[in-house]
Amino acid sequence: MNLARNRLRTILPDRVQAYWDNMSHFMEQSQHLRDAAEEQIQFFSNKVRTFADFQDELQKWISTIEKIESENETIINNSLDMDFVLHCAVCALEFPAKLIVKHMERCFVRNEKQSCYGTPNMSQVNPYNIFCEQFNKANSTFCKRLRVLCSEHYKSVEDTAKVCGYPFAWNKSEFRPVIKTFNDMQAMLREGFCHYPRKNCLQHHNWIQNAMGLIDVELLNLLIKLDEWFEKKRTLQVSETMRGDVLSLFCDKTVRLSSLNEDSSIPICGSVNSDPADDVQCQNTEQSMITTMSYAERTDYFGLQ
């Protein structure tokens, strides 16, 4: 106990003084990190609100096409251009090109139902109703798939629509980021949309669920990024709260290089305001350098002989 008490009395005052001398630097660095975290949080929050608006715009368009009557009941996409076969990406079997989209969807759903993506408890936070959260009685778990892409529990809203409603602006063969795809729905709809019956349109099969899933995937990625920056901000606040306590002062030390001796590169030891631990380290360094210089002089002497 006496040794620990003497150590506190000897080392701690200098460490406290050094901490307060560098307080302005610590505050400036913390402020810079806080500003960077706040900037990223604001950026991702704006992106999340943007994609939430995309959800609302798409829902409005879905509600609109539910009230539109189809022009005819003829089966389309039955031209000679579709008279060839393709291999299914899931089961690798051959199917006609005009039926391959529906087959791949059924094949994927059949394989997806064999896997379980659930947890015993329901999520406490489910922003924008993005997760399925349906209870599975077979294994007593809550489904954690994306709600609009869940192959077990989601019922597509396309069943209530009579026309396809696919915007023709998306047929352009160009690269479009997700934010550009849904940026201005009104401008895209001015270029027209598919008026064929939904059940007979093979070219735009299940496009509503795919579009909603695309928005939800990007929204989930943004929410994960936003959560990461909130965690970084919380960690920074905790570190600022713990800064300056006795344990941190003993574990961390800031060493400033003092003036150097003009004749050599050995630092001056034993200054008035120096830390005793620094004096010991400085003396050890000085002794090591003197030994090295003596060895070098002896080597040069014997070399000249």
GROMACS .gro file of C-alpha atoms in nm:
model
  305
    1MET     CA    1   0.000   0.000   0.000
    2ASN     CA    2   0.282   0.240   0.082
    3LEU     CA    3   0.443   0.171  -0.256
    4ALA     CA    4   0.115   0.236  -0.437
    5ARG     CA    5   0.055   0.552  -0.235
    6ASN     CA    6   0.402   0.682  -0.311
    7ARG     CA    7   0.355   0.603  -0.678
    8LEU     CA    8   0.033   0.802  -0.686
    9ARG     CA    9   0.194   1.098  -0.513
   10THR     CA   10   0.496   1.088  -0.742
   11ILE     CA   11   0.351   1.020  -1.086
   12LEU     CA   12  -0.010   1.136  -1.077
   13PRO     CA   13   0.043   1.514  -1.030
   14ASP     CA   14   0.264   1.539  -1.339
   15ARG     CA   15   0.021   1.330  -1.543
   16VAL     CA   16  -0.270   1.552  -1.438
   17GLN     CA   17  -0.075   1.865  -1.525
   18ALA     CA   18   0.019   1.722  -1.866
   19TYR     CA   19  -0.345   1.629  -1.928
   20TRP     CA   20  -0.470   1.981  -1.861
   21ASP     CA   21  -0.190   2.128  -2.070
   22ASN     CA   22  -0.309   1.923  -2.370
   23MET     CA   23  -0.680   1.972  -2.305
   24SER     CA   24  -0.725   2.206  -2.603
   25HIS     CA   25  -0.584   1.944  -2.840
   26PHE     CA   26  -0.811   1.674  -2.697
   27MET     CA   27  -1.117   1.895  -2.727
   28GLU     CA   28  -1.033   1.991  -3.084
   29GLN     CA   29  -0.987   1.629  -3.187
   30SER     CA   30  -1.311   1.521  -3.019
   31GLN     CA   31  -1.502   1.805  -3.181
   32HIS     CA   32  -1.369   1.703  -3.523
   33LEU     CA   33  -1.481   1.341  -3.470
   34ARG     CA   34  -1.822   1.450  -3.343
   35ASP     CA   35  -1.876   1.674  -3.645
   36ALA     CA   36  -1.781   1.392  -3.882
   37ALA     CA   37  -2.021   1.151  -3.708
   38GLU     CA   38  -2.306   1.404  -3.712
   39GLU     CA   39  -2.246   1.473  -4.081
   40GLN     CA   40  -2.266   1.104  -4.170
   41ILE     CA   41  -2.574   1.053  -3.953
   42GLN     CA   42  -2.748   1.343  -4.126
   43PHE     CA   43  -2.647   1.211  -4.469
   44PHE     CA   44  -2.781   0.860  -4.412
   45SER     CA   45  -3.094   0.993  -4.241
   46ASN     CA   46  -3.175   1.195  -4.552
   47LYS     CA   47  -3.116   0.889  -4.771
   48VAL     CA   48  -3.349   0.681  -4.553
   49ARG     CA   49  -3.624   0.942  -4.582
   50THR     CA   50  -3.572   0.950  -4.959
   51PHE     CA   51  -3.624   0.575  -4.996
   52ALA     CA   52  -3.921   0.590  -4.761
   53ASP     CA   53  -4.072   0.843  -5.002
   54PHE     CA   54  -4.003   0.599  -5.287
   55GLN     CA   55  -4.212   0.343  -5.101
   56ASP     CA   56  -4.501   0.587  -5.075
   57GLU     CA   57  -4.480   0.681  -5.444
   58LEU     CA   58  -4.481   0.318  -5.550
   59GLN     CA   59  -4.777   0.242  -5.326
   60LYS     CA   60  -4.969   0.531  -5.482
   61TRP     CA   61  -4.899   0.395  -5.830
   62ILE     CA   62  -5.011   0.047  -5.724
   63SER     CA   63  -5.336   0.192  -5.589
   64THR     CA   64  -5.386   0.372  -5.919
   65ILE     CA   65  -5.340   0.070  -6.147
   66GLU     CA   66  -5.582  -0.131  -5.933
   67LYS     CA   67  -5.858   0.097  -6.064
   68ILE     CA   68  -5.757   0.068  -6.431
   69GLU     CA   69  -5.935  -0.182  -6.654
   70SER     CA   70  -5.738  -0.392  -6.901
   71GLU     CA   71  -5.774  -0.325  -7.273
   72ASN     CA   72  -5.807  -0.685  -7.391
   73GLU     CA   73  -5.771  -1.039  -7.270
   74THR     CA   74  -5.544  -1.169  -7.546
   75ILE     CA   75  -5.227  -1.352  -7.457
   76ILE     CA   76  -4.919  -1.155  -7.554
   77ASN     CA   77  -4.551  -1.236  -7.589
   78ASN     CA   78  -4.640  -1.538  -7.805
   79SER     CA   79  -4.431  -1.429  -8.103
   80LEU     CA   80  -4.159  -1.620  -8.285
   81ASP     CA   81  -3.896  -1.431  -8.085
   82MET     CA   82  -3.990  -1.635  -7.777
   83ASP     CA   83  -3.980  -1.977  -7.947
   84PHE     CA   84  -3.660  -2.106  -7.786
   85VAL     CA   85  -3.565  -2.275  -7.462
   86LEU     CA   86  -3.356  -2.156  -7.166
   87HIS     CA   87  -3.203  -2.329  -6.867
   88CYS     CA   88  -3.344  -2.254  -6.525
   89ALA     CA   89  -3.088  -2.081  -6.302
   90VAL     CA   90  -3.211  -2.280  -6.000
   91CYS     CA   91  -3.271  -2.636  -6.119
   92ALA     CA   92  -3.086  -2.620  -6.457
   93LEU     CA   93  -3.379  -2.775  -6.649
   94GLU     CA   94  -3.487  -2.653  -6.992
   95PHE     CA   95  -3.807  -2.452  -7.028
   96PRO     CA   96  -3.960  -2.234  -7.302
   97ALA     CA   97  -3.842  -1.875  -7.289
   98LYS     CA   98  -4.193  -1.737  -7.240
   99LEU     CA   99  -4.242  -1.954  -6.929
  100ILE     CA  100  -3.893  -1.944  -6.780
  101VAL     CA  101  -3.961  -1.642  -6.555
  102LYS     CA  102  -4.259  -1.799  -6.383
  103HIS     CA  103  -4.081  -2.131  -6.350
  104MET     CA  104  -3.771  -1.976  -6.191
  105GLU     CA  105  -3.988  -1.795  -5.940
  106ARG     CA  106  -4.172  -2.113  -5.839
  107CYS     CA  107  -3.846  -2.306  -5.830
  108PHE     CA  108  -3.681  -2.045  -5.609
  109VAL     CA  109  -3.978  -2.030  -5.372
  110ARG     CA  110  -3.981  -2.408  -5.341
  111ASN     CA  111  -3.614  -2.415  -5.240
  112GLU     CA  112  -3.643  -2.108  -5.019
  113LYS     CA  113  -3.917  -2.265  -4.808
  114GLN     CA  114  -3.677  -2.540  -4.707
  115SER     CA  115  -3.464  -2.288  -4.514
  116CYS     CA  116  -3.553  -2.112  -4.191
  117TYR     CA  117  -3.460  -1.750  -4.121
  118GLY     CA  118  -3.617  -1.695  -3.783
  119THR     CA  119  -3.544  -1.612  -3.421
  120PRO     CA  120  -3.726  -1.714  -3.102
  121ASN     CA  121  -3.822  -1.354  -3.024
  122MET     CA  122  -3.985  -1.079  -3.224
  123SER     CA  123  -3.770  -0.778  -3.305
  124GLN     CA  124  -3.818  -0.484  -3.071
  125VAL     CA  125  -3.757  -0.241  -3.357
  126ASN     CA  126  -3.895  -0.295  -3.707
  127PRO     CA  127  -3.852   0.034  -3.898
  128TYR     CA  128  -4.081   0.087  -4.197
  129ASN     CA  129  -4.225  -0.262  -4.140
  130ILE     CA  130  -3.929  -0.402  -4.330
  131PHE     CA  131  -3.912  -0.748  -4.168
  132CYS     CA  132  -4.172  -1.022  -4.201
  133GLU     CA  133  -4.211  -1.111  -3.829
  134GLN     CA  134  -4.469  -1.382  -3.900
  135PHE     CA  135  -4.481  -1.663  -3.644
  136ASN     CA  136  -4.386  -2.005  -3.776
  137LYS     CA  137  -4.564  -2.277  -3.580
  138ALA     CA  138  -4.343  -2.554  -3.716
  139ASN     CA  139  -4.031  -2.437  -3.530
  140SER     CA  140  -4.178  -2.163  -3.304
  141THR     CA  141  -3.977  -1.879  -3.456
  142PHE     CA  142  -4.048  -1.534  -3.598
  143CYS     CA  143  -3.952  -1.495  -3.963
  144LYS     CA  144  -3.673  -1.243  -4.026
  145ARG     CA  145  -3.687  -1.226  -4.405
  146LEU     CA  146  -3.765  -0.901  -4.579
  147ARG     CA  147  -4.142  -0.873  -4.571
  148VAL     CA  148  -4.201  -0.815  -4.943
  149LEU     CA  149  -3.954  -1.089  -5.043
  150CYS     CA  150  -4.069  -1.355  -4.798
  151SER     CA  151  -4.162  -1.662  -5.000
  152GLU     CA  152  -4.365  -1.817  -4.716
  153HIS     CA  153  -4.587  -1.542  -4.578
  154TYR     CA  154  -4.607  -1.251  -4.822
  155LYS     CA  155  -4.908  -1.222  -5.050
  156SER     CA  156  -4.839  -1.010  -5.355
  157VAL     CA  157  -5.055  -0.703  -5.411
  158GLU     CA  158  -5.054  -0.780  -5.784
  159ASP     CA  159  -5.341  -1.022  -5.731
  160THR     CA  160  -5.582  -0.728  -5.697
  161ALA     CA  161  -5.456  -0.547  -6.009
  162LYS     CA  162  -5.612  -0.612  -6.348
  163VAL     CA  163  -5.347  -0.449  -6.567
  164CYS     CA  164  -4.971  -0.491  -6.566
  165GLY     CA  165  -4.880  -0.125  -6.507
  166TYR     CA  166  -4.507  -0.166  -6.573
  167PRO     CA  167  -4.349   0.175  -6.661
  168PHE     CA  168  -4.199   0.175  -7.010
  169ALA     CA  169  -3.920   0.408  -6.891
  170TRP     CA  170  -3.755   0.110  -6.723
  171ASN     CA  171  -3.719  -0.070  -7.057
  172LYS     CA  172  -3.428   0.151  -7.157
  173SER     CA  173  -3.105  -0.048  -7.171
  174GLU     CA  174  -2.888   0.170  -6.950
  175PHE     CA  175  -2.737   0.146  -6.606
  176ARG     CA  176  -2.962   0.305  -6.346
  177PRO     CA  177  -2.880   0.324  -5.976
  178VAL     CA  178  -3.169   0.248  -5.745
  179ILE     CA  179  -3.211   0.611  -5.647
  180LYS     CA  180  -3.237   0.708  -6.015
  181THR     CA  181  -3.485   0.429  -6.088
  182PHE     CA  182  -3.744   0.570  -5.847
  183ASN     CA  183  -3.634   0.932  -5.838
  184ASP     CA  184  -3.928   1.079  -6.032
  185MET     CA  185  -4.217   0.837  -6.075
  186GLN     CA  186  -4.443   1.099  -6.233
  187ALA     CA  187  -4.190   1.173  -6.509
  188MET     CA  188  -4.144   0.802  -6.578
  189LEU     CA  189  -4.516   0.738  -6.602
  190ARG     CA  190  -4.550   1.010  -6.866
  191GLU     CA  191  -4.366   0.777  -7.104
  192GLY     CA  192  -4.649   0.527  -7.065
  193PHE     CA  193  -4.701   0.191  -6.900
  194CYS     CA  194  -4.811  -0.159  -6.992
  195HIS     CA  195  -5.191  -0.189  -7.034
  196TYR     CA  196  -5.203  -0.563  -7.095
  197PRO     CA  197  -5.382  -0.791  -6.848
  198ARG     CA  198  -5.160  -0.877  -6.555
  199LYS     CA  199  -5.212  -1.254  -6.577
  200ASN     CA  200  -5.130  -1.264  -6.947
  201CYS     CA  201  -4.825  -1.035  -6.942
  202LEU     CA  202  -4.527  -1.269  -6.943
  203GLN     CA  203  -4.266  -1.001  -7.001
  204HIS     CA  204  -4.326  -0.806  -6.677
  205HIS     CA  205  -4.413  -1.091  -6.447
  206ASN     CA  206  -4.422  -0.998  -6.075
  207TRP     CA  207  -4.255  -0.661  -6.131
  208ILE     CA  208  -4.429  -0.492  -5.836
  209GLN     CA  209  -4.284  -0.730  -5.578
  210ASN     CA  210  -3.939  -0.701  -5.734
  211ALA     CA  211  -3.953  -0.320  -5.727
  212MET     CA  212  -4.069  -0.314  -5.365
  213GLY     CA  213  -3.798  -0.562  -5.271
  214LEU     CA  214  -3.533  -0.350  -5.443
  215ILE     CA  215  -3.636  -0.047  -5.236
  216ASP     CA  216  -3.644  -0.246  -4.911
  217VAL     CA  217  -3.298  -0.395  -4.970
  218GLU     CA  218  -3.146  -0.050  -5.020
  219LEU     CA  219  -3.342   0.082  -4.722
  220LEU     CA  220  -3.209  -0.197  -4.502
  221ASN     CA  221  -2.850  -0.125  -4.608
  222LEU     CA  222  -2.896   0.243  -4.523
  223LEU     CA  223  -3.045   0.160  -4.183
  224ILE     CA  224  -2.747  -0.064  -4.106
  225LYS     CA  225  -2.506   0.216  -4.200
  226LEU     CA  226  -2.704   0.462  -3.990
  227ASP     CA  227  -2.693   0.228  -3.692
  228GLU     CA  228  -2.316   0.190  -3.729
  229TRP     CA  229  -2.265   0.567  -3.715
  230PHE     CA  230  -2.490   0.598  -3.412
  231GLU     CA  231  -2.276   0.333  -3.243
  232LYS     CA  232  -1.958   0.524  -3.333
  233LYS     CA  233  -2.109   0.840  -3.186
  234ARG     CA  234  -2.203   0.656  -2.867
  235THR     CA  235  -1.851   0.511  -2.836
  236LEU     CA  236  -1.705   0.860  -2.879
  237GLN     CA  237  -1.930   0.997  -2.606
  238VAL     CA  238  -1.828   0.717  -2.369
  239SER     CA  239  -1.459   0.782  -2.436
  240GLU     CA  240  -1.508   1.152  -2.366
  241THR     CA  241  -1.681   1.070  -2.039
  242MET     CA  242  -1.399   0.839  -1.927
  243ARG     CA  243  -1.123   1.076  -2.034
  244GLY     CA  244  -0.918   1.221  -1.749
  245ASP     CA  245  -0.986   0.955  -1.485
  246VAL     CA  246  -0.702   0.808  -1.278
  247LEU     CA  247  -0.684   0.480  -1.468
  248SER     CA  248  -0.664   0.654  -1.806
  249LEU     CA  249  -0.395   0.890  -1.682
  250PHE     CA  250  -0.183   0.599  -1.560
  251CYS     CA  251  -0.233   0.390  -1.875
  252ASP     CA  252  -0.188   0.673  -2.126
  253LYS     CA  253   0.093   0.925  -2.134
  254THR     CA  254   0.187   1.203  -2.373
  255VAL     CA  255   0.562   1.242  -2.421
  256ARG     CA  256   0.693   1.566  -2.566
  257LEU     CA  257   1.048   1.591  -2.696
  258SER     CA  258   1.242   1.851  -2.501
  259SER     CA  259   1.534   2.053  -2.626
  260LEU     CA  260   1.826   1.843  -2.747
  261ASN     CA  261   2.188   1.869  -2.651
  262GLU     CA  262   2.385   2.068  -2.907
  263ASP     CA  263   2.681   1.829  -2.907
  264SER     CA  264   2.484   1.505  -2.940
  265SER     CA  265   2.136   1.370  -2.999
  266ILE     CA  266   2.097   1.257  -2.636
  267PRO     CA  267   1.795   1.422  -2.467
  268ILE     CA  268   1.854   1.626  -2.153
  269CYS     CA  269   1.745   1.436  -1.842
  270GLY     CA  270   1.660   1.543  -1.493
  271SER     CA  271   1.464   1.860  -1.570
  272VAL     CA  272   1.271   2.028  -1.293
  273ASN     CA  273   0.920   1.944  -1.416
  274SER     CA  274   1.003   1.606  -1.566
  275ASP     CA  275   0.826   1.283  -1.479
  276PRO     CA  276   1.039   1.046  -1.260
  277ALA     CA  277   0.944   0.758  -1.488
  278ASP     CA  278   1.060   0.965  -1.786
  279ASP     CA  279   1.391   1.036  -1.611
  280VAL     CA  280   1.459   0.666  -1.565
  281GLN     CA  281   1.376   0.596  -1.929
  282CYS     CA  282   1.591   0.887  -2.042
  283GLN     CA  283   1.888   0.771  -1.835
  284ASN     CA  284   1.859   0.419  -1.976
  285THR     CA  285   1.853   0.561  -2.328
  286GLU     CA  286   2.156   0.779  -2.256
  287GLN     CA  287   2.353   0.485  -2.114
  288SER     CA  288   2.265   0.271  -2.416
  289MET     CA  289   2.377   0.541  -2.659
  290ILE     CA  290   2.706   0.595  -2.470
  291THR     CA  291   2.778   0.222  -2.484
  292THR     CA  292   2.706   0.216  -2.857
  293MET     CA  293   2.932   0.514  -2.922
  294SER     CA  294   3.216   0.358  -2.718
  295TYR     CA  295   3.186   0.036  -2.916
  296ALA     CA  296   3.197   0.231  -3.242
  297GLU     CA  297   3.512   0.417  -3.131
  298ARG     CA  298   3.686   0.091  -3.038
  299THR     CA  299   3.594  -0.058  -3.373
  300ASP     CA  300   3.739   0.239  -3.557
  301TYR     CA  301   4.058   0.224  -3.348
  302PHE     CA  302   4.123  -0.143  -3.416
  303GLY     CA  303   4.034  -0.089  -3.779
  304LEU     CA  304   4.304   0.175  -3.811
  305GLN     CA  305   4.562  -0.055  -3.652
   0.00000   0.00000   0.00000
